Coordinates of C-alpha atoms in Angstrom, one line a residue:
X1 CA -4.1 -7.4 4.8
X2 CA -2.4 -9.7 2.8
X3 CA 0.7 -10.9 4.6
X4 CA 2.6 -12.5 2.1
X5 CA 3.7 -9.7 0.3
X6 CA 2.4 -6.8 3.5
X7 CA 0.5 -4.8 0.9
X8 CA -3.0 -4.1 1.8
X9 CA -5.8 -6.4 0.2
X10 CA -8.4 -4.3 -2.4
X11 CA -11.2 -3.0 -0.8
X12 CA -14.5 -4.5 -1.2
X13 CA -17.2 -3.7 -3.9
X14 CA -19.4 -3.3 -1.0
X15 CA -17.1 -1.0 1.1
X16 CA -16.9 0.7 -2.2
X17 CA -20.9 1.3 -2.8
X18 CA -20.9 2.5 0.9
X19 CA -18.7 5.0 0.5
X20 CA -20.3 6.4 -2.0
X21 CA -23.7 6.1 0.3
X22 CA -22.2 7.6 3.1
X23 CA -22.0 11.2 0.5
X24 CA -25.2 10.4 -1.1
X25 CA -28.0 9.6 1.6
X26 CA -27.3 13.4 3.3
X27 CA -28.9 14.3 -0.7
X28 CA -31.9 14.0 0.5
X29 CA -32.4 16.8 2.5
X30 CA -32.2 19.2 -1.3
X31 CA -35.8 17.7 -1.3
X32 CA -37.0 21.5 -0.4
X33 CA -35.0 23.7 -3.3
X34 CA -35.8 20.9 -5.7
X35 CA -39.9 20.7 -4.7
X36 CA -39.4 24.8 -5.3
X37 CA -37.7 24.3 -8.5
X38 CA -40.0 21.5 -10.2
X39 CA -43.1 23.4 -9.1
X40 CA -41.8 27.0 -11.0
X41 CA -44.3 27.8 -13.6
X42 CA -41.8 29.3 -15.8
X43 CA -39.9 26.0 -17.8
X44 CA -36.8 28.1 -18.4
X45 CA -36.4 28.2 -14.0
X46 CA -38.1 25.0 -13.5
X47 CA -35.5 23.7 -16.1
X48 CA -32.1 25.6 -14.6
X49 CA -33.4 25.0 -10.7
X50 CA -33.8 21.2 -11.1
X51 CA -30.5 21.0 -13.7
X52 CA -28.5 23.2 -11.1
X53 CA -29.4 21.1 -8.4
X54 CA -28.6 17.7 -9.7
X55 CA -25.3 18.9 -10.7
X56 CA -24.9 20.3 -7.4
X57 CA -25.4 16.9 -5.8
X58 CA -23.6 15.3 -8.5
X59 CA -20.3 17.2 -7.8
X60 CA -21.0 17.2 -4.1
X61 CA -20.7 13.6 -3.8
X62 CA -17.4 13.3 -6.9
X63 CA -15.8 15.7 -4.3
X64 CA -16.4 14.1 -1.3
X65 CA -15.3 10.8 -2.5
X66 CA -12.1 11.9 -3.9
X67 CA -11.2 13.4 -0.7
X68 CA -11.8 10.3 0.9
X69 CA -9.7 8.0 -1.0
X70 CA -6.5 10.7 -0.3
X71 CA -7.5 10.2 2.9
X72 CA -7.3 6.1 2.6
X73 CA -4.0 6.7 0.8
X74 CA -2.7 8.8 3.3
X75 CA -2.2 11.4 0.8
X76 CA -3.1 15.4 2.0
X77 CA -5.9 16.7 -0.2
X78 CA -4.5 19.3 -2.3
X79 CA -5.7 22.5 -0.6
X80 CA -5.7 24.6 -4.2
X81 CA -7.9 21.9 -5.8
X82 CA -10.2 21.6 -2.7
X83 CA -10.5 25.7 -2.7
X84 CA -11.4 25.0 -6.6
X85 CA -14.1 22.4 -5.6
X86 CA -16.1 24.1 -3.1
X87 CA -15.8 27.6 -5.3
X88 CA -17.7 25.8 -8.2
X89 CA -20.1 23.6 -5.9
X90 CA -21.0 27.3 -4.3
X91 CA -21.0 28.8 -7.9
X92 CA -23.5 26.0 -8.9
X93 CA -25.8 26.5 -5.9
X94 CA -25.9 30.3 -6.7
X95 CA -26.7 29.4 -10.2
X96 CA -30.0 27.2 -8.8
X97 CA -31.4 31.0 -7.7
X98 CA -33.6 31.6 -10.7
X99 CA -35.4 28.0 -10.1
X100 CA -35.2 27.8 -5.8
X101 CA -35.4 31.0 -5.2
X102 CA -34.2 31.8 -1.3
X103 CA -34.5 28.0 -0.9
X104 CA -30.7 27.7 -2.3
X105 CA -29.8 28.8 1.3
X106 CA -30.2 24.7 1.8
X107 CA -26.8 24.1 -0.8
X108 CA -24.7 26.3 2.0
X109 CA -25.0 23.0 4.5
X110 CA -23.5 21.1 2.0
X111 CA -21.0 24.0 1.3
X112 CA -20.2 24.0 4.9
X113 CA -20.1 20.2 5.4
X114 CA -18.0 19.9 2.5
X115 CA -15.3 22.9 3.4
X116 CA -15.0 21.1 7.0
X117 CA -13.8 18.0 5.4
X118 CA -11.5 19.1 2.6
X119 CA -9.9 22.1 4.0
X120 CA -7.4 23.2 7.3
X121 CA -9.4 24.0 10.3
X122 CA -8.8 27.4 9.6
X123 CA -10.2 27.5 6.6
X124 CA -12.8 24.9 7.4
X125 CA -13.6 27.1 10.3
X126 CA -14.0 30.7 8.3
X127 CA -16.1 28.2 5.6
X128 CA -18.5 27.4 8.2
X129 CA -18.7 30.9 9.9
X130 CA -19.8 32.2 6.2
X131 CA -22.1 30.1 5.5
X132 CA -24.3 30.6 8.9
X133 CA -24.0 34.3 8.3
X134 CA -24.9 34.0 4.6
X135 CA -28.6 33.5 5.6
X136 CA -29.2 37.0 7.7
X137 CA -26.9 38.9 5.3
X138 CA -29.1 37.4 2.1
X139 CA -32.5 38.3 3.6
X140 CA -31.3 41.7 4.5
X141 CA -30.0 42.6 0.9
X142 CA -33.0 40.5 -1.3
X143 CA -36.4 42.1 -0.5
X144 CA -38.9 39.3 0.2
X145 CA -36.5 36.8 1.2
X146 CA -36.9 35.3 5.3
X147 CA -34.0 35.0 7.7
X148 CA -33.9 31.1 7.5
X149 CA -32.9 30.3 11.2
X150 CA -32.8 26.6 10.4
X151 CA -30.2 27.0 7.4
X152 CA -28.0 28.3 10.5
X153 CA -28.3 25.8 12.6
X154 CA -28.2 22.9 9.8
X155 CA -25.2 25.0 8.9
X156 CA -23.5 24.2 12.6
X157 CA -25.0 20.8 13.0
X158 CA -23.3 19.5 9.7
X159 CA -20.3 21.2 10.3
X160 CA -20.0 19.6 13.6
X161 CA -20.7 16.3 12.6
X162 CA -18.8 16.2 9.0
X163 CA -15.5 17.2 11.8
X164 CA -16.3 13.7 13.8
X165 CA -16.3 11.7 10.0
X166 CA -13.4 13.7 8.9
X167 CA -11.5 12.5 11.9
X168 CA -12.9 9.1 12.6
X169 CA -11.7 9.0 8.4
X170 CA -7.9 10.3 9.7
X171 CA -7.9 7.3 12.4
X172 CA -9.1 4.9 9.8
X173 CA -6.4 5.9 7.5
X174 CA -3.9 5.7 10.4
X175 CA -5.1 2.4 11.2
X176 CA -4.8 0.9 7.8
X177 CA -1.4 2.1 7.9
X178 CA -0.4 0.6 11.2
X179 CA -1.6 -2.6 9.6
X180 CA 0.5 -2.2 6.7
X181 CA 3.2 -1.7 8.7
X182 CA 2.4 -4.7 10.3
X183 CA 1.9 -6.7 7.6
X184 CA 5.6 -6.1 6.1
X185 CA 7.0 -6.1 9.4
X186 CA 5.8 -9.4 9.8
X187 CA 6.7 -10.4 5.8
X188 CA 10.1 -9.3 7.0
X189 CA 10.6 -11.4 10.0
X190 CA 9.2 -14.2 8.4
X191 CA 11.6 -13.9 5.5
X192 CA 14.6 -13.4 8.1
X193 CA 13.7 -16.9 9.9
X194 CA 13.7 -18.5 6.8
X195 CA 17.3 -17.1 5.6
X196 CA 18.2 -18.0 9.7
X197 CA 16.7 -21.6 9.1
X198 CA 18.7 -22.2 6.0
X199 CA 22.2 -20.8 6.9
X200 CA 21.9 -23.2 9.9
X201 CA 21.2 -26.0 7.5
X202 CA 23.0 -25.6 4.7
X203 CA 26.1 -24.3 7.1
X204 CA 26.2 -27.8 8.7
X205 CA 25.6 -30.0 5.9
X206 CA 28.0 -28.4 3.2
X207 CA 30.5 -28.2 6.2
X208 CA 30.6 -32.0 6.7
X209 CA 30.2 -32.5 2.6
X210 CA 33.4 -30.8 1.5
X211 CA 35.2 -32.6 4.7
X212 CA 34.1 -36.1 3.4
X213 CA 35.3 -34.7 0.4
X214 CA 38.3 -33.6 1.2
X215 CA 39.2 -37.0 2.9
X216 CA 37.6 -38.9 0.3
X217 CA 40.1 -36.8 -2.4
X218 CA 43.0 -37.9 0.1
X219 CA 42.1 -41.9 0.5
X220 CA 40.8 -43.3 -3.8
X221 CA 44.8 -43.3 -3.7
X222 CA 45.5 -45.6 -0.7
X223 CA 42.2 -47.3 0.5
X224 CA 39.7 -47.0 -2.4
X225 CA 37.0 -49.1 0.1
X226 CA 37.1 -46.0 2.5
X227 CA 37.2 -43.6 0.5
X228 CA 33.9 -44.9 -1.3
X229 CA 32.3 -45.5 1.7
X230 CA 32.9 -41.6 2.3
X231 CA 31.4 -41.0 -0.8
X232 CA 29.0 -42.7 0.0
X233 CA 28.2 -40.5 2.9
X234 CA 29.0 -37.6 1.3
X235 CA 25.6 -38.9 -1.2
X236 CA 24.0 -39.2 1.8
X237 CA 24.4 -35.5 3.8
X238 CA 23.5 -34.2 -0.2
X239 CA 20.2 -35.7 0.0
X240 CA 19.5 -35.0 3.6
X241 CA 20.6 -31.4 3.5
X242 CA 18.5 -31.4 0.1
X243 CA 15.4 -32.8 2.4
X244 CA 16.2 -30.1 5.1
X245 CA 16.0 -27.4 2.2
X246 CA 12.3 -28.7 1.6
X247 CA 11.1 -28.7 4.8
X248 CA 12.3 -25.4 5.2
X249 CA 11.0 -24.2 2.3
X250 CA 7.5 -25.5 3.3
X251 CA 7.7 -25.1 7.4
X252 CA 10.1 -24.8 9.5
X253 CA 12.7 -28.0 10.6
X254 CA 11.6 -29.9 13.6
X255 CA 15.6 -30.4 14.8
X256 CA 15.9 -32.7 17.9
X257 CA 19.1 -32.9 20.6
X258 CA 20.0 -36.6 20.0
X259 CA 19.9 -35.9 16.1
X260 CA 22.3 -33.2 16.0
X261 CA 24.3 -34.9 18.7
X262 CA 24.6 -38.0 16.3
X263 CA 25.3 -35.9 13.4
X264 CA 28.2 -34.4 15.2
X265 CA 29.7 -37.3 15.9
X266 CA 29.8 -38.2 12.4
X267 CA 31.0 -34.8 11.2
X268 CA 33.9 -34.9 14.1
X269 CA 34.9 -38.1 12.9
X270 CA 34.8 -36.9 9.5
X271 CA 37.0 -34.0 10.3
X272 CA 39.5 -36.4 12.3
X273 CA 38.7 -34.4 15.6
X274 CA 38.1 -36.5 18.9
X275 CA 34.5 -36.3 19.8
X276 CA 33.7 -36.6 24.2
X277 CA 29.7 -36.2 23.4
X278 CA 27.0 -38.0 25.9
X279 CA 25.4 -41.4 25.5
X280 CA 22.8 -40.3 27.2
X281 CA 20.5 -36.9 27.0
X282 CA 18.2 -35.9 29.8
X283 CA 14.4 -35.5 29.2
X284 CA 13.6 -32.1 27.8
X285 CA 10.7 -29.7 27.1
X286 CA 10.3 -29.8 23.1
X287 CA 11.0 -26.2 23.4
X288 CA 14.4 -26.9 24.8
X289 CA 15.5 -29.9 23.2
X290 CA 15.3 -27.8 19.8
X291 CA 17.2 -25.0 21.4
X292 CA 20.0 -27.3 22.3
X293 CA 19.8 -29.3 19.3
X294 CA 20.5 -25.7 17.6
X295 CA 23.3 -25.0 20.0
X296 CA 25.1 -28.2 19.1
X297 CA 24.7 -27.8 15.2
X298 CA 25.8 -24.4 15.4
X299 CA 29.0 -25.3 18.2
X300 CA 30.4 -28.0 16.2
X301 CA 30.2 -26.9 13.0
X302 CA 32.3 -24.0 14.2
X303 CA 34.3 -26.5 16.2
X304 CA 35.1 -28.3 12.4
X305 CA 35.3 -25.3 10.6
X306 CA 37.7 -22.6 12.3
X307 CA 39.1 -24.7 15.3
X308 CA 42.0 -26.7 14.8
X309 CA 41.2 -28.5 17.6
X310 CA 41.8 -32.5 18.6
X311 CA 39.3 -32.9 21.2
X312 CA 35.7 -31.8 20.9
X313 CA 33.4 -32.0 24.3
X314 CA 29.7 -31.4 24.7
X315 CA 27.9 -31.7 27.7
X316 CA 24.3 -31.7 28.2
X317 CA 22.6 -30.9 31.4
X318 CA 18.7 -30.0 32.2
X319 CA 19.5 -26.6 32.6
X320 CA 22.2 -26.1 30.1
X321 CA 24.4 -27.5 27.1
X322 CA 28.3 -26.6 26.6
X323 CA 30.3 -27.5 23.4
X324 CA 34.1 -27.1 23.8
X325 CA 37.3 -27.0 22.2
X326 CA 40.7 -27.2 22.7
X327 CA 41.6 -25.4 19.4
X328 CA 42.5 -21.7 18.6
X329 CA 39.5 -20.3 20.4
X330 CA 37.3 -17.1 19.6
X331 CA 40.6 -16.0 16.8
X332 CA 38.1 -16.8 13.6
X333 CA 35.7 -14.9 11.9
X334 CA 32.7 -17.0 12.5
X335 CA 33.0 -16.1 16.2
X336 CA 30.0 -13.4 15.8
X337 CA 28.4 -14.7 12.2
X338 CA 25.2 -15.3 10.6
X339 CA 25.0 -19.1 12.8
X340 CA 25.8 -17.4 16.2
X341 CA 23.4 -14.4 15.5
X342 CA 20.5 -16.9 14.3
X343 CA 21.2 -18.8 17.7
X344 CA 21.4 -15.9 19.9
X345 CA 18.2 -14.8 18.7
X346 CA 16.3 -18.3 19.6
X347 CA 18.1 -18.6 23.0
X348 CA 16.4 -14.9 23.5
X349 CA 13.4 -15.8 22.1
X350 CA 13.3 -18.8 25.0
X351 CA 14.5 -16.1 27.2
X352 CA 17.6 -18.2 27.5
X353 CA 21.1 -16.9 27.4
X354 CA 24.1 -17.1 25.0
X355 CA 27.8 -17.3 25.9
X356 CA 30.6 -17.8 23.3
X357 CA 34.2 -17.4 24.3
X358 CA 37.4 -19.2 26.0
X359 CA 36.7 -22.2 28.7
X360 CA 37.4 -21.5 32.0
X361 CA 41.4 -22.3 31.8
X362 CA 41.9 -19.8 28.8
X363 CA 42.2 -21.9 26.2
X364 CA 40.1 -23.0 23.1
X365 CA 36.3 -22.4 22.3
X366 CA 33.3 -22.9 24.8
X367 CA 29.6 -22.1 23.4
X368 CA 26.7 -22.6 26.1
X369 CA 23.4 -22.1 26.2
X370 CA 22.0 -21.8 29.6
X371 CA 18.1 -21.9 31.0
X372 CA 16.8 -18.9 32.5
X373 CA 16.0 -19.7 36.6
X374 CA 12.9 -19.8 36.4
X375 CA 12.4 -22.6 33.7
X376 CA 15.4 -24.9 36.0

């Protein structure tokens, strides 16, 4: 399976050749009608026996590998075409006669073997009752030919065992299809992480960008120092979000608590919002510490987006981290977007749990992730 793009790789050359064994090798046992038909002393029958049979085992072995690959495919076999292929596989048995004599009795295994694989069980079934009964009924209307008690049972015995490769065949089909599924199921998730990874980025970064901008714009009027020392910065986030990009693009971003904690205090100062964050961080699990990293990126950059706020807290505990405002609270349309979805979905892959609303006196924004019980 190929999981880049979920499609199934090509099969093998050798697979291939065994497939084609698997019809082939059961040839052998035409050894009988053929000996019969080479050893006719008449060239006409010695030449239609031997003729017959090849193209018996010739279209025996086209038929079973065609129904084999529908069955790889997951495709039905056509029942009118399979009807047409065992009519004309019997038809060229029948026309061995002349050269086999009674020994054609030996083509109705294949017959039967053949019908159990390409047809309903119905039909599969009456195919196989036929041909066991063909045997009695033949020697009873041809003088001189034998009931052939082992054609019957060869009849049975192939029937029964063609039924297991016909449905071990289904379960293989079914199974390479579960795969495939599995494959672009996991293509897909793959593809959503990445779009997840990015939005977070790019959200951040362009967020603070057009906010140094914006002051920037505001200040090369009335302090031209400042206002290139934003621009500066605003160079800075460009490249860095650019870097982020890359190593996004080529695995996923290692993000870290302290790093986003002293990104938002740049991008709060930025935004002219008062920023109450810790000096200090406690010591985390790496699995945590992203998490928490994420759930600052994504609270602030609400917090300088949609807020309106003057104050900005975050709080950081071992078994949980808070980012609050006192701004317009959950009244913006970011307050279930792309950045809370992709964070809800890490705090539940962490089995940790998400809450976004007001704080606890009614006013502004709180977003906290908090540490399932037992991982305190």
């Amino acid at each position: 399976m190929d999981l880049s793009t979920g499609r199934p790789r090509p099969v093998s050359r050798h697979w291939r050749i065994t497939g084609w064994l698997l019809a082939a090798v059961w040839l052998f046992f035409l050894n009988v009608p053929l000996a019969t038909a080479v050893h006719q002393p008449q060239p006409w029958r010695r030449v239609l026996g031997v003729a017959a049979l090849v193209a018996f085992g010739i279209g025996y072995v086209l038929l079973f590998e065609w129904a084999r690959k529908q069955r790889q495919a997951l495709l039905p076999i056509p029942a009118g075409r399979a009807r047409a292929g065992l009519a004309l596989l019997l038809a060229v048995g029948v026309v061995s006669i002349p050269g086999t004599g009674g020994d054609w009795l030996a083509t109705l295994v294949y017959v039967a073997a053949a019908g159990v694989f390409l047809l309903p069980p119905g039909e599969a079934a009456a195919t196989v009752v036929l041909c066991a009964l063909t045997p009695a009924l033949a020697s009873w209307l041809v003088p001189g030919w034998e009931a052939e008690n082992g054609i019957v049972f060869a009849v049975l015995l192939a029937s029964f065992a063609m039924f297991g490769v016909s449905r071990l065949a289904q379960r293989n089909s079914e199974l390479q299809a579960a795969q495939r599924e599995i494959g672009r199921l996991a293509v897909a998730e793959e593809r959503a992480r990445a779009a997840r990874d990015l939005h977070d980025i790019l959200g951040h970064s362009l967020t603070v960008v057009a906010i140094k901008a914006e002051l920037a714009g505001r200040l090369i009027q009335v302090d031209r120092e400042r206002a290139a020392a934003e621009i500066a910065e605003v160079e800075a986030l460009a490249r860095a979000a650019l870097s982020d990009v890359r190593q996004t693009v080529g695995a996923y971003r290692e993000v870290s608590l302290a790093a986003e904690l002293a990104g938002a205090r740049s991008a709060l100062a930025a935004a002219g919002i008062a920023a109450d964050l810790p000096a200090e961080v406690p010591a985390l699990p790496d699995a945590w510490d992203r998490l928490f990293g994420w759930a600052v990126r994504e609270g602030v950059t609400n917090v300088v987006r949609h807020s309106g706020a003057r104050c900005c807290t975050v709080r950081v505990h071992p078994d949980r981290v808070e980012v609050s405002d006192d701004g317009r609270g959950l009244s913006t349309p970011d307050a279930t977007g792309h950045g809370l979805v992709g964070l809800r979905e890490r705090a539940r892959e962490l089995d940790a749990s998400l809450t976004v609303g007001r704080r606890p006196d009614g006013s502004g924004f709180l977003l906290r992730v908090h540490l399932p019980a037992e991982a305190r």
